[in-house]
mmCIF file of C-alpha atoms in Angstrom:
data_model
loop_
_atom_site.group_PDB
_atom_site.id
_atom_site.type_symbol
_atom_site.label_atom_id
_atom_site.label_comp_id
_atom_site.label_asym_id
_atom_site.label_seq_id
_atom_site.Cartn_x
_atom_site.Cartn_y
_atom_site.Cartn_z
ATOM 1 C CA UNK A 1 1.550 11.118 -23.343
ATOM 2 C CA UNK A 2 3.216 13.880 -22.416
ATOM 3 C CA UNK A 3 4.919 17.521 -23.719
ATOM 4 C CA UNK A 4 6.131 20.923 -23.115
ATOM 5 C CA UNK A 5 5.469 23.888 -25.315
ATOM 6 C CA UNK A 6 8.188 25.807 -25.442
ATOM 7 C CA UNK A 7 6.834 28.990 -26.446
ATOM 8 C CA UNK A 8 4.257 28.880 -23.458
ATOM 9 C CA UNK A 9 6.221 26.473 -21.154
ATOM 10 C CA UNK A 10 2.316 25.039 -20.626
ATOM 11 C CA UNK A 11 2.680 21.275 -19.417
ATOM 12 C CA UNK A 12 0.204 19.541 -20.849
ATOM 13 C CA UNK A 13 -1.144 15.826 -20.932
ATOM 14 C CA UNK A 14 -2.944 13.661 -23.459
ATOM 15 C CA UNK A 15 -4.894 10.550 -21.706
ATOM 16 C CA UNK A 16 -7.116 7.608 -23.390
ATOM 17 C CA UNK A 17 -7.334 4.271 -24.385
ATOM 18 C CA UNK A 18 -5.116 2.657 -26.912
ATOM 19 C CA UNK A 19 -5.567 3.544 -30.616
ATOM 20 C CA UNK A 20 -7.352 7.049 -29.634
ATOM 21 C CA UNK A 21 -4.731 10.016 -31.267
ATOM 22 C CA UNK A 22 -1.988 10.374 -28.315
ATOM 23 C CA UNK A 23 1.379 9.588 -30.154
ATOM 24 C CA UNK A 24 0.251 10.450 -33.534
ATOM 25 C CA UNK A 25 -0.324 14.059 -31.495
ATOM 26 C CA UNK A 26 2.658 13.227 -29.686
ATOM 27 C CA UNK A 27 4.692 13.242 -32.541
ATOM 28 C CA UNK A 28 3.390 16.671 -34.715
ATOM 29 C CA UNK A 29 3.705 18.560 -31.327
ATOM 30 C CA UNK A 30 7.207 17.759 -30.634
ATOM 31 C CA UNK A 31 8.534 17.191 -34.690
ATOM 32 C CA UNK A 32 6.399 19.807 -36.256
ATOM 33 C CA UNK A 33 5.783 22.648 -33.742
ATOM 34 C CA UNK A 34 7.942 24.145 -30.928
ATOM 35 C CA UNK A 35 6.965 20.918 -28.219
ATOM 36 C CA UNK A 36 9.709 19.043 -25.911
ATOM 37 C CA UNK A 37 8.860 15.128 -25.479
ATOM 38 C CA UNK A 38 8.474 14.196 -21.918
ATOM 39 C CA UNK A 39 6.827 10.728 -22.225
ATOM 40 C CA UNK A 40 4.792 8.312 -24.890
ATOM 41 C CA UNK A 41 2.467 5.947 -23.195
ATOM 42 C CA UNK A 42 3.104 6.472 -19.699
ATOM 43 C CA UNK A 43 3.050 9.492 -17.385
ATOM 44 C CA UNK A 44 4.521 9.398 -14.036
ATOM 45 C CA UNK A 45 3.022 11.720 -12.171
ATOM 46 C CA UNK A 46 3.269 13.561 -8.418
ATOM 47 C CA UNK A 47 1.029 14.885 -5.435
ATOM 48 C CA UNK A 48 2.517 17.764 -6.013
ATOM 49 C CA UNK A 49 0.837 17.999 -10.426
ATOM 50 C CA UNK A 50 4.015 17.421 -11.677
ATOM 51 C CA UNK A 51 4.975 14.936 -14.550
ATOM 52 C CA UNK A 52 8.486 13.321 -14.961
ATOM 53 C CA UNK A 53 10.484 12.333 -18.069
ATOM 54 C CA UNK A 54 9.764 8.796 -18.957
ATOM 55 C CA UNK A 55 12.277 8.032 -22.256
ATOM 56 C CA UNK A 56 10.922 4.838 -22.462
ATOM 57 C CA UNK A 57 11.007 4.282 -26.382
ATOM 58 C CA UNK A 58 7.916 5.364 -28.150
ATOM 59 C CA UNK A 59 5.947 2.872 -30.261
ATOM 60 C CA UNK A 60 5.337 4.666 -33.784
ATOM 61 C CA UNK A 61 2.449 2.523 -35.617
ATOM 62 C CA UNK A 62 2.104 2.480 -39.244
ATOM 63 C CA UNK A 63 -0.377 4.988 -39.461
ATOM 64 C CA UNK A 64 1.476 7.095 -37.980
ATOM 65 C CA UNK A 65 4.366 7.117 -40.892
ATOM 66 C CA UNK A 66 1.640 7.457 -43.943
ATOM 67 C CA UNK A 67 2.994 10.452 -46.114
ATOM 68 C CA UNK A 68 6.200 11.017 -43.345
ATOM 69 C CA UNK A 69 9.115 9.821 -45.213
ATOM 70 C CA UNK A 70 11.598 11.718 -42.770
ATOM 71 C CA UNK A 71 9.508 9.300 -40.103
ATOM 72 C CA UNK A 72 9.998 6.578 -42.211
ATOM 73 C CA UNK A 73 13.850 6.614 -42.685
ATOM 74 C CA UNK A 74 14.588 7.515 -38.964
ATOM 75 C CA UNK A 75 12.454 4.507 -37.824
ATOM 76 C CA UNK A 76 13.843 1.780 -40.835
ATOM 77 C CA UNK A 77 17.617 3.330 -40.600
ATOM 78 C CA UNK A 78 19.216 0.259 -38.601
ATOM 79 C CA UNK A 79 16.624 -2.097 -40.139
ATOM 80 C CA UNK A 80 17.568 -5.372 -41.711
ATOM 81 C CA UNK A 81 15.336 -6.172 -45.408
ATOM 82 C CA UNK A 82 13.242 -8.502 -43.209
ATOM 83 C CA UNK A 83 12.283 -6.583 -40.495
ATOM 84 C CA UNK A 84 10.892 -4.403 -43.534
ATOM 85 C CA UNK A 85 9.187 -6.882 -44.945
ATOM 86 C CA UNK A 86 7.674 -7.884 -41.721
ATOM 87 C CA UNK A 87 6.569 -4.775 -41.135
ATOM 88 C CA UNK A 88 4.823 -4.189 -44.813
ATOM 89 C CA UNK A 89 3.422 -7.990 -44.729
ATOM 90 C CA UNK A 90 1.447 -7.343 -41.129
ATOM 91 C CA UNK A 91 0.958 -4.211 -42.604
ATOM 92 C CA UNK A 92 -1.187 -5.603 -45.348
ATOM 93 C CA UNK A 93 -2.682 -8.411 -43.632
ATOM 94 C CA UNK A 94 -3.754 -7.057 -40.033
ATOM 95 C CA UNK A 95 -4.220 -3.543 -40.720
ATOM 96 C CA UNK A 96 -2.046 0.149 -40.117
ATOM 97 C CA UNK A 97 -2.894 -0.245 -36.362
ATOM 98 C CA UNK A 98 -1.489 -3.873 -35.855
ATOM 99 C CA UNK A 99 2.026 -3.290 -36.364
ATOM 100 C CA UNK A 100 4.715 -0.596 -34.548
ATOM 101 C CA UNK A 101 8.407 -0.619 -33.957
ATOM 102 C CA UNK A 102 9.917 2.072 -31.198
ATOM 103 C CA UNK A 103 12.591 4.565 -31.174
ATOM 104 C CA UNK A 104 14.469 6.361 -29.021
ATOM 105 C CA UNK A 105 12.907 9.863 -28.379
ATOM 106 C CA UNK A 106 15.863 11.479 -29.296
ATOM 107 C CA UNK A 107 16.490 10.426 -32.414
ATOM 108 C CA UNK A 108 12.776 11.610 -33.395
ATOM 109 C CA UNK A 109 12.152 15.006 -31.379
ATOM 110 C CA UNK A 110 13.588 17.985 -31.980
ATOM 111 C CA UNK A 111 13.677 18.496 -27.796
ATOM 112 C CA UNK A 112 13.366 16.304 -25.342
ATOM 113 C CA UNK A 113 13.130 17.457 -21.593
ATOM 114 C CA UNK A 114 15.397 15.690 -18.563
ATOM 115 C CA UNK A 115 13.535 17.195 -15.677
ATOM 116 C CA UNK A 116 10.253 17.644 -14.381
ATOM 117 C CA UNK A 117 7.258 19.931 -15.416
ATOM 118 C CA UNK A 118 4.434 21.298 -13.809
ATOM 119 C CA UNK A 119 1.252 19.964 -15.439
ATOM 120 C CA UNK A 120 -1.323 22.930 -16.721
ATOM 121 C CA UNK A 121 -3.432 20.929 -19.268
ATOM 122 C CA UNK A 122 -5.219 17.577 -19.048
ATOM 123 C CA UNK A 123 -7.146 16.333 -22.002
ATOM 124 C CA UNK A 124 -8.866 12.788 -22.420
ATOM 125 C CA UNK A 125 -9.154 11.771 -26.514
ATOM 126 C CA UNK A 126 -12.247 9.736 -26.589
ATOM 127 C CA UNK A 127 -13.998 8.480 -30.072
ATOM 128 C CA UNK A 128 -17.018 8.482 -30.467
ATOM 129 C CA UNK A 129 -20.001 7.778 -33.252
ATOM 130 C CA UNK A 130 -22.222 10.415 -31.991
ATOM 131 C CA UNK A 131 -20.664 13.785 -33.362
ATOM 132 C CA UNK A 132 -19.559 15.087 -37.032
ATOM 133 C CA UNK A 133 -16.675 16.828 -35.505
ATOM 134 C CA UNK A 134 -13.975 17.038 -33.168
ATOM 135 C CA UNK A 135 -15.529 19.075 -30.140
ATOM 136 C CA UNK A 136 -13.580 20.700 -26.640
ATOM 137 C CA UNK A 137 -15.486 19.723 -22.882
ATOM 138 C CA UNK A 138 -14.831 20.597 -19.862
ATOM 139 C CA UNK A 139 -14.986 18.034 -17.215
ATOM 140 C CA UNK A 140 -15.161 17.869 -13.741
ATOM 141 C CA UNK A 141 -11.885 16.547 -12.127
ATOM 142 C CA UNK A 142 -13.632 14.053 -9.603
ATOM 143 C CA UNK A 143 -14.811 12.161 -13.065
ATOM 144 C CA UNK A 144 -11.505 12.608 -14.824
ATOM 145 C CA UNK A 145 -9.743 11.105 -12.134
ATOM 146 C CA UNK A 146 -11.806 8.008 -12.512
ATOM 147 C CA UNK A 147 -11.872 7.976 -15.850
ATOM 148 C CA UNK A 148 -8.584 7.923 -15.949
ATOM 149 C CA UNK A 149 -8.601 5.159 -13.276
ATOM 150 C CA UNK A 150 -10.448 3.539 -15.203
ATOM 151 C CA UNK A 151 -7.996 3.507 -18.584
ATOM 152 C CA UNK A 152 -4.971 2.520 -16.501
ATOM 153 C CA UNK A 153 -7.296 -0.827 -15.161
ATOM 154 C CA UNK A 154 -8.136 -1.670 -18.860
ATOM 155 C CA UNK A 155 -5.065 -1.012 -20.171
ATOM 156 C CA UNK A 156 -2.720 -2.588 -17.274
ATOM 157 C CA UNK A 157 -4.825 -5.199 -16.809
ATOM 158 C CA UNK A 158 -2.382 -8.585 -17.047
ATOM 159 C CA UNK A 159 -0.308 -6.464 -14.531
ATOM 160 C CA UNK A 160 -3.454 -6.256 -12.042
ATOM 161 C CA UNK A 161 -3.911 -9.964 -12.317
ATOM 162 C CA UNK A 162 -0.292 -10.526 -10.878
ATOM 163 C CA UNK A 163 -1.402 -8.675 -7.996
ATOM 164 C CA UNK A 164 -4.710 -9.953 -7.200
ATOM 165 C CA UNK A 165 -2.724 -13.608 -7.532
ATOM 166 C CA UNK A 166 -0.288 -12.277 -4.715
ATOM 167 C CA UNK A 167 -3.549 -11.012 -2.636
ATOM 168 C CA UNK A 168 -5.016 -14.452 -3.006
ATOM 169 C CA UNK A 169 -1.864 -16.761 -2.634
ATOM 170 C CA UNK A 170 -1.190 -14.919 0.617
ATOM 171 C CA UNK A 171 -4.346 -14.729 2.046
ATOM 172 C CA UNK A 172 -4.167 -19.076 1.933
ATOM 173 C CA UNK A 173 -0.799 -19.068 3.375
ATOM 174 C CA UNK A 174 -1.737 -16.636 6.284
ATOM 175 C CA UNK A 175 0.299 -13.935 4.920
ATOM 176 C CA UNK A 176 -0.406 -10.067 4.583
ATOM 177 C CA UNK A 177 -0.476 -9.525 0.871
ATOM 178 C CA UNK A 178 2.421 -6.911 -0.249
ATOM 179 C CA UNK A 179 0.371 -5.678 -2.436
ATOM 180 C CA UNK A 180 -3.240 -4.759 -2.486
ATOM 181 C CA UNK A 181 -5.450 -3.729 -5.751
ATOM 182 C CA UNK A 182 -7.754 -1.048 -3.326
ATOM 183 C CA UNK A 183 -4.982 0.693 -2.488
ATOM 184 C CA UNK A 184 -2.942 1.086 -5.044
ATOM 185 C CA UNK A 185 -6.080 2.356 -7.005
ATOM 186 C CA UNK A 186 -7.673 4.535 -4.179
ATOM 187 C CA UNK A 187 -4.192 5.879 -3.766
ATOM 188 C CA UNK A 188 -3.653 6.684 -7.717
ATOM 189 C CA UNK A 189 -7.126 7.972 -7.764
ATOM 190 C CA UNK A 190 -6.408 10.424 -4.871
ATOM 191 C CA UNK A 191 -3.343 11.559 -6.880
ATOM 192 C CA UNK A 192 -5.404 12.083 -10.270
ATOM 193 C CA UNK A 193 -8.346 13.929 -8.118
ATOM 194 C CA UNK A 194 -5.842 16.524 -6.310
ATOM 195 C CA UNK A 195 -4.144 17.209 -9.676
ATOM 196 C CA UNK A 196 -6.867 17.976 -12.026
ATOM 197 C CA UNK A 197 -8.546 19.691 -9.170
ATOM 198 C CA UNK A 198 -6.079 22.743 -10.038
ATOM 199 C CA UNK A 199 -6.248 22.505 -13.220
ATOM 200 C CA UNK A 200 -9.434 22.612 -15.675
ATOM 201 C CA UNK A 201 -9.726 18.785 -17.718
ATOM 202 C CA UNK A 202 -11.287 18.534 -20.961
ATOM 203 C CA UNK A 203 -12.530 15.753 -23.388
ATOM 204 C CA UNK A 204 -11.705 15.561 -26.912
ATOM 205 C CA UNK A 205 -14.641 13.918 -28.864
ATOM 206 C CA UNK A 206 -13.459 12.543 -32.240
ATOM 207 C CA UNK A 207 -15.562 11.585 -34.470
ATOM 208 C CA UNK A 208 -15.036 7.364 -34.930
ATOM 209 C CA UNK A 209 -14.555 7.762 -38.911
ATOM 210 C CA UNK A 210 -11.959 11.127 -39.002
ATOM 211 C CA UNK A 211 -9.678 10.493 -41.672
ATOM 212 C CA UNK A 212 -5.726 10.698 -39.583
ATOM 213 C CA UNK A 213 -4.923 13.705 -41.734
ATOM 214 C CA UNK A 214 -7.936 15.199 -40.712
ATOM 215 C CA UNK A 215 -7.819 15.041 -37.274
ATOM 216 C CA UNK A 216 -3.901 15.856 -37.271
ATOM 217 C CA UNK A 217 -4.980 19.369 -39.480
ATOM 218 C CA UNK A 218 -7.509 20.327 -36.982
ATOM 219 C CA UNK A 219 -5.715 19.802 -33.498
ATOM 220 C CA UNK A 220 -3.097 21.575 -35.461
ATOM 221 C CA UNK A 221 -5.241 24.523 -35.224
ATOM 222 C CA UNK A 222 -5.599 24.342 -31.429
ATOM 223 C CA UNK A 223 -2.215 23.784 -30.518
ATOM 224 C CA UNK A 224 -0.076 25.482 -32.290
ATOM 225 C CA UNK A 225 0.018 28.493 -30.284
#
């Protein structure tokens, strides 16, 4: 995810694997402080460190509505009685992270920018079992571009297969594949590398069993500057 603050007009990106803390920052930054949206899942991003608008519609989970009425009417407002339902059943019987519905940015932010933004922050959530609380690392950018690498492989990965399929099909027919996996990664991972080479990236280590309030109170405290 992506956001502008627009106090600072700092640029700054939140990366990880599913499940980790990006929307639910996502979406204090840019309802409860002075942050413009710029994307919720996916960031496109240049040679050149910048990040473009992607409005794709944000998937809000259930956690992220505990205690957030306002939340809660904005994302139930065109809703028929069954969709709630739905929603509250899979609620109960897969759990708060099992079930999401998504919403158009602007009816949820307070700003949402159209143009792009020079990136100054990079910060990887990561969870972990080791630590008591949430702690700040610096990181070198040669690993955070593979990390990163690496999340986009786990969490693309059906989308990989199609390609490897097209590498494999063609190479039996005597065709040059359109398409091949090394590049596309050793050209993404280039992109990541030159990027965070500017800029200084950090980890965010969570403690696994942070209560969501919690967690929401205390990267309050370093971002609302």
């Amino acid at each position: 995810s992506s956001m502008k603050n627009l106090k600072t007009n700092k640029t700054i990106l939140f990366g990880g694997t599913g499940g980790v803390g990006k929307t639910s920052l996502e979406l204090m930054l840019c309802r409860d402080l002075n942050w413009s949206f710029i994307s919720d899942d996916i960031a496109i991003v240049s040679v050149d460190s910048y990040v473009y608008p992607n409005l794709s519609y944000p998937k809000i989970y259930s956690y992220n509505v505990v205690g957030n009425m306002d939340m809660r009417k904005k994302l139930f407002k065109n809703s028929t009685l069954i969709d709630k339902f739905q929603w509250e059943f899979l609620r109960k019987l897969m759990g708060p992270g099992k079930v999401r519905r998504a919403i158009a940015p602007d009816e949820i932010f307070n700003s949402v920018e159209k143009t792009k933004n020079k990136i100054d922050e990079y910060y990887i959530l990561f969870k972990t079992n080791t630590i008591d609380k949430i702690t700040f690392e610096n990181i070198n950018y040669e690993d955070a571009g593979i990390l990163t690498l690496d999340v986009i492989k786990n969490e693309y990965h059906p989308l990989f297969q199609h390609v490897i399929w097209q590498e494999y099909n063609a190479r039996i027919m005597g065709f040059e594949p359109i398409l091949r996996t090394e590049n596309i990664f050793s050209n993404w991972l280039r992109i990541y590398q030159y990027i965070f080479k500017n800029i200084q990236p950090k980890i965010i280590k969570i403690p696994v069993n942070i209560d969501h309030k919690s967690f929401l109170s205390q990267m309050r405290e370093k971002f609302d500057v």
